[in-house]
Every structure is written in structure tokens, then in C-alpha cells.
Short mmCIF file of C-alpha atoms in Angstrom, two decimals:
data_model
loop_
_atom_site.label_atom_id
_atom_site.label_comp_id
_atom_site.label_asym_id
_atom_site.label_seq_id
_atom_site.Cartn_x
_atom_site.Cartn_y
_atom_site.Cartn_z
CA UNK A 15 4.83 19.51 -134.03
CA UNK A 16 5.34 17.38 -130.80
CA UNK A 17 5.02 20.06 -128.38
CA UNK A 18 7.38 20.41 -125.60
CA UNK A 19 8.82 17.18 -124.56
CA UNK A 20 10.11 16.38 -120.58
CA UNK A 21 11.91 13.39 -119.48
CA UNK A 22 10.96 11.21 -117.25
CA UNK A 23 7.18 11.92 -116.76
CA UNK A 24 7.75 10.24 -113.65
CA UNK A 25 10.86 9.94 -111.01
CA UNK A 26 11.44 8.39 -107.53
CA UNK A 27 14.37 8.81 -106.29
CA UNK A 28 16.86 8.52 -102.76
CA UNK A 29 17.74 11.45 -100.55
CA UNK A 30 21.15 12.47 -101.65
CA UNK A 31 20.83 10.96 -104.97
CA UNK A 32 21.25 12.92 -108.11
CA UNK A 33 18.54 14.01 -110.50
CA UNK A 34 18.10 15.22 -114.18
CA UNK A 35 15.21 16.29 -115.78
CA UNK A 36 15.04 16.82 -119.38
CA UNK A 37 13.58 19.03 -121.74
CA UNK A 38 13.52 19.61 -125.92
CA UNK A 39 11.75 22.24 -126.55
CA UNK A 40 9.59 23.43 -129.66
CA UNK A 41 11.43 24.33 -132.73
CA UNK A 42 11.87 28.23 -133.21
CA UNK A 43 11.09 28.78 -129.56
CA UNK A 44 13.53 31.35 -128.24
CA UNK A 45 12.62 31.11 -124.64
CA UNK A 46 12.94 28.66 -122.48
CA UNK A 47 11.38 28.12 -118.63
CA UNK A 48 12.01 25.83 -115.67
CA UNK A 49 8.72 26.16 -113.28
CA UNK A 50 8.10 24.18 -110.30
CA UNK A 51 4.34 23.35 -108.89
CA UNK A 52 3.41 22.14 -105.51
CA UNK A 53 0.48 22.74 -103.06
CA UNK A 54 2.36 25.11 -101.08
CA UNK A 55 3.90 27.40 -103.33
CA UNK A 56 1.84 26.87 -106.25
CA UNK A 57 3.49 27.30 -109.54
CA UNK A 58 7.13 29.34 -108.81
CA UNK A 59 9.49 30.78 -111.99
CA UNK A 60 13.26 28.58 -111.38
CA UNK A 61 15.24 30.10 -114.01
CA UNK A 62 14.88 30.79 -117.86
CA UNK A 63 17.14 31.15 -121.11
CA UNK A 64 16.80 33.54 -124.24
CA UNK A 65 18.52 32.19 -127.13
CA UNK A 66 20.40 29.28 -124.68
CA UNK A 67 21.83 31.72 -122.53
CA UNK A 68 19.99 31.87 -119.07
CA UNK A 69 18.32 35.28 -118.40
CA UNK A 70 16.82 35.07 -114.79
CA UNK A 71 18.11 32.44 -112.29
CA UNK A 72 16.76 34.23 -109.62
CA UNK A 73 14.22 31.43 -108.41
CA UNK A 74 16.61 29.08 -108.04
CA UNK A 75 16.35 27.73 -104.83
CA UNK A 76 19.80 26.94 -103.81
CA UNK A 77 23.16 25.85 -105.07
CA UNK A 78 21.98 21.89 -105.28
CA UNK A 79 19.99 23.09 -108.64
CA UNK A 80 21.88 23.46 -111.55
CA UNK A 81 20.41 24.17 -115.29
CA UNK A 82 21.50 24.52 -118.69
CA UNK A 83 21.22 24.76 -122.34
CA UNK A 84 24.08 23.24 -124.31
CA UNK A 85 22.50 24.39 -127.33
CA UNK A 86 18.51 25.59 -129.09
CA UNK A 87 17.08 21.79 -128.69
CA UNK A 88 17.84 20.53 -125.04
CA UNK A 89 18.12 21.63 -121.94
CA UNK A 90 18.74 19.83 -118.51
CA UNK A 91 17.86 20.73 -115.03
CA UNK A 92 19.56 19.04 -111.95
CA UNK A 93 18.88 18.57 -108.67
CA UNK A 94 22.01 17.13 -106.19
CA UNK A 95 21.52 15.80 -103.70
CA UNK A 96 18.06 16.08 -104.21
CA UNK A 97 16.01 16.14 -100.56
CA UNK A 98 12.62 15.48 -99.66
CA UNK A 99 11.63 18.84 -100.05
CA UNK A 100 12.73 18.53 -103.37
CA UNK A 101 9.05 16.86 -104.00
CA UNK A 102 7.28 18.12 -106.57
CA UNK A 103 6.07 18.57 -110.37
CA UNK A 104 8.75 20.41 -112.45
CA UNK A 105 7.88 21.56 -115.65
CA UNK A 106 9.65 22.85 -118.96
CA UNK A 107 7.76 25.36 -121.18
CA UNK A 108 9.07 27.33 -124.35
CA UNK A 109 8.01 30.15 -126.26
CA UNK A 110 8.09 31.78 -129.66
CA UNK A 111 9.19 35.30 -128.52
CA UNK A 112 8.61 37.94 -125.47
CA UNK A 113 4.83 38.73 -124.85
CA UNK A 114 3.43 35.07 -126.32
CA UNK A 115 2.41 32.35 -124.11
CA UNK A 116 3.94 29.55 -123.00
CA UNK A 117 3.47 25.84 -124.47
CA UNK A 118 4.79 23.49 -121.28
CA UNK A 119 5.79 20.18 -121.49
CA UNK A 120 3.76 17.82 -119.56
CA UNK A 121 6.01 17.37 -116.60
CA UNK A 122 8.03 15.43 -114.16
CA UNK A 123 6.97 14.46 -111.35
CA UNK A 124 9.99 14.24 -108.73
CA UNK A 125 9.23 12.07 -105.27
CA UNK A 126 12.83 11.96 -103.34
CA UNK A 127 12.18 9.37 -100.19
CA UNK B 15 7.10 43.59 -108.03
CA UNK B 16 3.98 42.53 -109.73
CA UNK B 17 1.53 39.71 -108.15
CA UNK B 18 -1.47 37.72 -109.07
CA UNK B 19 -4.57 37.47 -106.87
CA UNK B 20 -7.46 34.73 -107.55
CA UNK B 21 -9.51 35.01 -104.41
CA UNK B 22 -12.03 31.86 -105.43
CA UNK B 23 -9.95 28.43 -104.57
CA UNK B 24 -12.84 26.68 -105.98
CA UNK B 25 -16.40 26.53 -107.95
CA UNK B 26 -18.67 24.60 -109.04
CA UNK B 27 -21.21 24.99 -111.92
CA UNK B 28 -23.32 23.12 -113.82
CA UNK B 29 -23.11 21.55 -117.21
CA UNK B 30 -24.36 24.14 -119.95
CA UNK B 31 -24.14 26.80 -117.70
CA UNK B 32 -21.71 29.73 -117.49
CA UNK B 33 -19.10 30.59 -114.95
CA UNK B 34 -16.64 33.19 -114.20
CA UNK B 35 -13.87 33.26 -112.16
CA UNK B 36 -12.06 36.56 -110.85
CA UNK B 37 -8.42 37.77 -111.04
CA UNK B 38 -7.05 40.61 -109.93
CA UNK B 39 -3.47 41.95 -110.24
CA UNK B 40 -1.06 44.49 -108.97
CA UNK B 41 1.25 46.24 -111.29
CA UNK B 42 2.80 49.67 -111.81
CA UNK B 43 3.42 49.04 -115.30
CA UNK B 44 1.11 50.09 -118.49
CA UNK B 45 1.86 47.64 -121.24
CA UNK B 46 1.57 43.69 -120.07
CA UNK B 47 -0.02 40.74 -121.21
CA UNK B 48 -2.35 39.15 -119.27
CA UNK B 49 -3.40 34.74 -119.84
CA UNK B 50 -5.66 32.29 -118.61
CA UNK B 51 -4.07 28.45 -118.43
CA UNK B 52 -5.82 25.41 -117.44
CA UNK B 53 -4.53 22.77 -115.96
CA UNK B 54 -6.70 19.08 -116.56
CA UNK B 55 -6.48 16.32 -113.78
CA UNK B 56 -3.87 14.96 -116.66
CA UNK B 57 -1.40 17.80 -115.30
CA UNK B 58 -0.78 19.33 -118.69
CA UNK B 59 -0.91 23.35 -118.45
CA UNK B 60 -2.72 24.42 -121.83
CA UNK B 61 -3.49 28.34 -122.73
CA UNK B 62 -6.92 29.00 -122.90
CA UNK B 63 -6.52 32.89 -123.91
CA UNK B 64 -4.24 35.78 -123.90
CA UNK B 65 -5.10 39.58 -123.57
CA UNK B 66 -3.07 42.34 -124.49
CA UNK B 67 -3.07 45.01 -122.07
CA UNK B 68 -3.21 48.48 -124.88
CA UNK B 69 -6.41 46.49 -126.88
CA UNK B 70 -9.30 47.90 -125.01
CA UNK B 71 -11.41 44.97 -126.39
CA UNK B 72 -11.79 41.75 -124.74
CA UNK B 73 -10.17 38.42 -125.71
CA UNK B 74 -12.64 35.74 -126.96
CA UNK B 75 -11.91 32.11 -128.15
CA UNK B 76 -15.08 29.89 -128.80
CA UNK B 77 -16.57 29.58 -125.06
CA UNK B 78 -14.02 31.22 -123.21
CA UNK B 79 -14.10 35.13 -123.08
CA UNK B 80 -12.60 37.54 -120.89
CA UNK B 81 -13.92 40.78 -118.93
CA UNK B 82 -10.56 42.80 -118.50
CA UNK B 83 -10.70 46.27 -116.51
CA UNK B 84 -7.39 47.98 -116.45
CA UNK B 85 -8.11 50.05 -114.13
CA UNK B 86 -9.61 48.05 -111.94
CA UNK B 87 -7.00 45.69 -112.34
CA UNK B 88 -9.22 42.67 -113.10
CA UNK B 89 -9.00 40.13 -115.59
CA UNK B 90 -11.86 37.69 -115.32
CA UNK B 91 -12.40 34.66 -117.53
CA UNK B 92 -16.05 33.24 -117.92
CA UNK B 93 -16.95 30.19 -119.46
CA UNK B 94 -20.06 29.66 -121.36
CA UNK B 95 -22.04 26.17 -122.01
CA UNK B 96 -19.65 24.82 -119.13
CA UNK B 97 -18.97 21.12 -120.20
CA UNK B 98 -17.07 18.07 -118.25
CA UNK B 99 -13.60 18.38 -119.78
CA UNK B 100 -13.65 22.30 -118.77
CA UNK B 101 -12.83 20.61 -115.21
CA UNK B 102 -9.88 21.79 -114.23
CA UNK B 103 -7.90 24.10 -112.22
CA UNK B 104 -7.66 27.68 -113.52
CA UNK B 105 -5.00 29.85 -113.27
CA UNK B 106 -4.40 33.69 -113.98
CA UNK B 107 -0.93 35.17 -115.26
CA UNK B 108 0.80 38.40 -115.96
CA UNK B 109 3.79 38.99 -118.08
CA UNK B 110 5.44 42.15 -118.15
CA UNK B 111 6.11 44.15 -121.65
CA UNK B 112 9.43 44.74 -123.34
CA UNK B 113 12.87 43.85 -123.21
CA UNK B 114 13.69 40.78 -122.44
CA UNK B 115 11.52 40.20 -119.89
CA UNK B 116 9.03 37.27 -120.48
CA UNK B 117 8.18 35.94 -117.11
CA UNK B 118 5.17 34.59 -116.34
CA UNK B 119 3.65 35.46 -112.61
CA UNK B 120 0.64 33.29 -112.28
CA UNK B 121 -2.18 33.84 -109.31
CA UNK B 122 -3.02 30.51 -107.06
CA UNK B 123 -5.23 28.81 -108.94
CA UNK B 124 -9.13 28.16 -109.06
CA UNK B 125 -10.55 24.43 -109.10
CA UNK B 126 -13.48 24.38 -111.43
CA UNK B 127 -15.97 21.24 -110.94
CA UNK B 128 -18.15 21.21 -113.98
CA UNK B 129 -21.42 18.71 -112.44
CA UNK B 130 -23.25 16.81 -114.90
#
């Protein structure tokens, strides 16, 4: 089993510029999770899917993020425009069913200049 | 709504000896999960254990073993025969149980320096 698998590890992009991060998740998982970590807020809950259809987009931080989950194998989260504030390690996690940990992915990390 | 307090930003121990770091929690609920992750200087977030709130005994895998009072609302994770890759930053969660709910709330983080 590969794990959880993000694309790109690493990104620097332009203010205003679009941005997609990618994520294939593990095999049988039925959840999937978009976290964000940086010094200030720590690690913060963006928005998660049960069976491809998202459950709790409640941490989305405004209308410039976007994600989805065309089907059980990929989903995509965007950022556009991205800003500076945008900064930050975003990670993808999946898991087998309710009450089991998480396996993440080992992350992008997102510098907008 | 449920939070995640770890009230030690960082520690330090040394190698072969045993640590524990605190968590406490606020919650309303009676039937949760509660996890330990670490996070490596290589960024990856790996689960180190997992407790199930109704099992009155404590979670234990190889070195790492937990000290969970639900009614104290603490969740503490020590760390025997500390070694060099245990360096890492710690963090507590809590996930909620049944329906569909499967968020996980994590605390702050504590930065463990294992010294040789």
C-alpha cells in the first residue's frame, strides 16, 4: 500500500495565481480530509467527504477555496487567487471508517509571494 | 464544541529515559476516541496510538503508553527508553463518536527534544 499520496510536495506560487493540490487516497478509505498547518493556527479541519460527497465544509476559509471528489481515488483542493496568507502546509488524510485514525499524506507545502 | 488543551509547548529528555506529556480536553460527550500523532522534522503526521473512550484500560503500543482519566479529562502519552527518532512534535486529538461525524480536533502541539 502507498499510503496517501499529495501532489506537489512543494509549491511557490504568484499572488493571484491559481493553485491545485492533489490527493489519492488509500484504497477502501471512506473518508477523506483537507487540514491546513501553520504556526499560528496550528493544524485547522478545511472540509471533508464520506463516500465522495463532502460532509463538513465548515473550515473553509472563504469562497477562493474550492474542493472536490470526482470520484473514491482523487480529490483536488484549490486555492484562487491564492494570497500570501494563503502560506502554509496543506495536507490530505483518509480513513477506513468513523472512529479510526487518520493516515495523511505527506503534504504540500504552499508559499504564494 | 469540543477543544484540545496541551499546556507543555516543549520538553526535553534524555535518551533512554521516559517522558510524558499532558493533554487535557473539554467535551460534553461520553463516547469519543481519543489519539496521539507525531509529527518528525520530515513533516509526515504518523499515529502513534488511539484510545477508545468506553475501554477503561489504557492504550499501549511497544514504548508508547497512555494514562487516560475520563473524568479528569486527561489523556497523557509517556514514552519509555526515549530514543533520537522519537524527536518530534506531539500532538493530542479528539474525535467525536457516531454518525457521521469523524473529525479530528487536535490540541497545539508539544516539541519533544530527545538529547543524546
Amino acid at each position: 500500500d502507498a499510503g496517501v499520496i499529495q501532489s506537489p510536495r512543494h509549491e511557490v506560487t504568484e499572488m493571484g495565481q491559481e493553485v491545485t493540490l492533489r490527493c489519492k487516497p488509500i484504497s477502501g478509505h471512506d473518508y477523506l480530509f483537507w487540514y491546513r498547518q501553520t504556526m499560528m493556527r496550528g493544524l485547522e479541519l478545511l472540509i471533508y467527504f464520506n463516500n465522495n460527497v463532502p460532509i463538513d465544509d465548515s473550515g473553509m476559509p472563504e469562497d477562493r477555496f474550492s474542493a472536490k471528489m470526482p470520484n473514491a481515488s482523487f480529490s483536488t483542493l484549490k486555492i484562487q487567487p491564492s494570497e500570501p496568507r494563503d502560506s502554509a502546509v496543506y495536507f490530505c488524510a483518509s480513513s477506513l471508517a468513523a472512529g479510526y485514525g487518520y493516515t495523511f499524506g505527506s503534504g504540500t507545502r504552499l508559499t504564494v509571494v | 464544541a469540543q477543544t484540545v488543551t496541551q499546556s507543555q509547548p516543549e520538553m526535553s529528555v534524555q535518551e533512554a529515559e521516559t517522558v510524558t506529556l499532558s493533554c487535557t480536553y473539554d467535551t460534553s460527550e461520553n463516547n469519543y476516541y481519543l489519539f496521539w500523532y507525531k509529527q518528525p522534522p520530515s513533516r509526515q503526521m504518523i499515529l502513534v496510538i488511539r484510545q477508545e473512550a468506553y475501554k477503561q484500560q489504557n492504550a499501549t503500543e511497544n514504548r508508547f503508553s497512555v494514562n487516560f482519566q475520563k473524568a479528569a479529562k486527561s489523556f497523557s502519552l509517556k514514552i519509555s527508553d526515549s530514543q533520537l527518532g522519537d524527536t518530534a512534535m506531539y500532538f493530542c486529538a479528539f474525535m467525536k463518536h457516531g454518525g457521521a461525524t469523524n473529525k479530528l480536533i487536535f490540541g497545539t502541539g508539544t516539541l519533544l527534544a530527545v538529547q543524546p
